[in-house]
CSV table of C-alpha atoms in Angstrom, one decimal:
chain,number,residue,atom,x,y,z
A,171,LEU,CA,-37.1,-59.8,-66.3
A,172,TYR,CA,-40.3,-56.6,-66.5
A,173,VAL,CA,-39.9,-53.9,-65.1
A,174,LEU,CA,-43.5,-52.5,-63.1
A,175,GLU,CA,-41.9,-49.0,-62.0
A,176,GLY,CA,-38.5,-47.3,-62.4
A,177,ALA,CA,-35.6,-48.2,-64.3
A,178,LEU,CA,-33.7,-51.3,-64.8
A,179,ARG,CA,-30.0,-51.3,-66.1
A,180,ILE,CA,-29.0,-54.9,-67.7
A,181,SER,CA,-26.0,-56.0,-68.8
A,182,LEU,CA,-26.1,-59.0,-71.2
A,183,ASP,CA,-22.7,-60.5,-73.0
A,184,SER,CA,-21.3,-56.7,-72.4
A,185,THR,CA,-24.1,-54.9,-74.3
A,186,GLU,CA,-25.5,-52.4,-71.7
A,187,TYR,CA,-29.5,-51.6,-72.2
A,188,LEU,CA,-31.6,-49.7,-69.8
A,189,LEU,CA,-35.4,-50.8,-69.2
A,190,HIS,CA,-38.1,-48.7,-68.4
A,191,GLN,CA,-41.8,-49.2,-66.8
A,192,GLY,CA,-43.5,-51.8,-69.3
A,193,ASP,CA,-40.4,-53.3,-70.6
A,194,TYR,CA,-39.0,-56.6,-70.4
A,195,ALA,CA,-35.6,-58.9,-71.0
A,196,SER,CA,-35.7,-62.2,-71.0
A,197,ILE,CA,-31.9,-64.2,-71.0
A,198,PRO,CA,-31.5,-66.5,-73.0
A,199,PRO,CA,-29.5,-70.0,-71.0
A,200,GLY,CA,-25.3,-69.5,-71.0
A,201,THR,CA,-26.0,-66.0,-71.4
A,202,VAL,CA,-23.4,-63.5,-69.0
A,203,HIS,CA,-25.6,-61.0,-67.4
A,204,ARG,CA,-26.1,-58.3,-64.4
A,205,TRP,CA,-28.9,-56.5,-63.6
A,206,GLU,CA,-29.2,-53.1,-61.1
A,207,GLY,CA,-31.8,-50.9,-60.1
A,208,ALA,CA,-31.7,-47.4,-62.2
A,209,ALA,CA,-33.9,-45.6,-60.2
A,210,PHE,CA,-34.6,-44.7,-56.8
A,211,PHE,CA,-37.3,-47.1,-56.6
A,212,THR,CA,-37.5,-49.8,-59.1
A,213,LYS,CA,-40.2,-52.8,-58.8
A,214,VAL,CA,-39.2,-55.9,-61.3
A,215,ILE,CA,-41.1,-59.4,-61.5
A,216,THR,CA,-38.3,-62.0,-62.6
A,217,MET,CA,-38.9,-65.8,-62.9
A,218,SER,CA,-35.9,-68.2,-63.2
A,219,THR,CA,-36.1,-71.7,-64.3
A,220,PRO,CA,-34.5,-74.4,-64.0
A,221,GLY,CA,-34.4,-72.4,-60.4
A,222,GLY,CA,-30.4,-72.4,-59.8
A,223,LEU,CA,-31.3,-68.5,-58.6
A,224,ASP,CA,-33.4,-69.5,-55.7
A,225,ALA,CA,-31.2,-72.0,-54.3
A,226,LEU,CA,-28.7,-69.0,-54.1
A,227,VAL,CA,-31.3,-66.8,-52.8
A,228,GLN,CA,-32.5,-68.8,-50.0
A,229,ARG,CA,-28.7,-70.4,-49.2
A,230,LEU,CA,-27.8,-66.3,-48.8
A,231,GLY,CA,-29.1,-65.0,-45.7
A,232,GLU,CA,-32.3,-65.1,-43.1
A,233,PRO,CA,-35.8,-64.3,-44.3
A,234,THR,CA,-36.4,-60.4,-43.3
A,235,GLU,CA,-39.8,-58.1,-43.1
A,236,LEU,CA,-38.4,-55.2,-44.9
A,237,HIS,CA,-39.1,-54.5,-48.3
A,238,MET,CA,-36.6,-51.7,-49.6
A,239,PHE,CA,-32.9,-51.4,-48.5
A,240,GLY,CA,-30.6,-48.3,-48.3
A,241,ALA,CA,-27.6,-47.3,-47.1
A,242,ASP,CA,-28.1,-49.9,-43.6
A,243,ALA,CA,-28.0,-52.7,-45.9
A,244,PRO,CA,-26.6,-55.7,-44.5
A,245,PRO,CA,-23.3,-56.3,-46.6
A,246,LEU,CA,-22.6,-59.1,-48.5
A,247,SER,CA,-18.7,-60.5,-49.8
A,248,ALA,CA,-18.1,-61.9,-52.5
A,249,ASP,CA,-17.2,-65.4,-50.5
A,250,ALA,CA,-20.0,-65.5,-49.0
A,251,LEU,CA,-22.0,-65.6,-52.5
A,252,ALA,CA,-19.3,-67.8,-53.9
A,253,GLU,CA,-20.0,-70.2,-51.2
A,254,ALA,CA,-24.0,-70.0,-51.1
A,255,ALA,CA,-22.9,-70.6,-55.2
A,256,GLU,CA,-21.7,-73.6,-54.9
A,257,GLY,CA,-23.9,-76.8,-55.4
A,258,ALA,CA,-26.7,-74.4,-57.2
A,259,ASP,CA,-27.1,-74.2,-60.9
A,260,LEU,CA,-25.1,-71.3,-61.3
A,261,LYS,CA,-21.9,-69.6,-62.5
A,262,LEU,CA,-21.0,-66.3,-60.5
A,263,ALA,CA,-18.5,-64.1,-62.4
């Protein structure tokens, strides 16, 4: 994860970090992690291999022309997320 703009809050094995523009984090395989934007506008470049995350994102919904989501973002249920993760090389916690 490389922060281009804004800030990113990341948790790696329950240790929290706050990344700012120019900071980056590498997440080793098997590390329990989560991340979220920590500024009004946060832009991040991310890459995931072997690609399980790509499969999850493709299964979650329909393509959109929107580039930012606010309070009007479509809801995402835990059941939909778990269903999309089936068959992907991911474990959700």
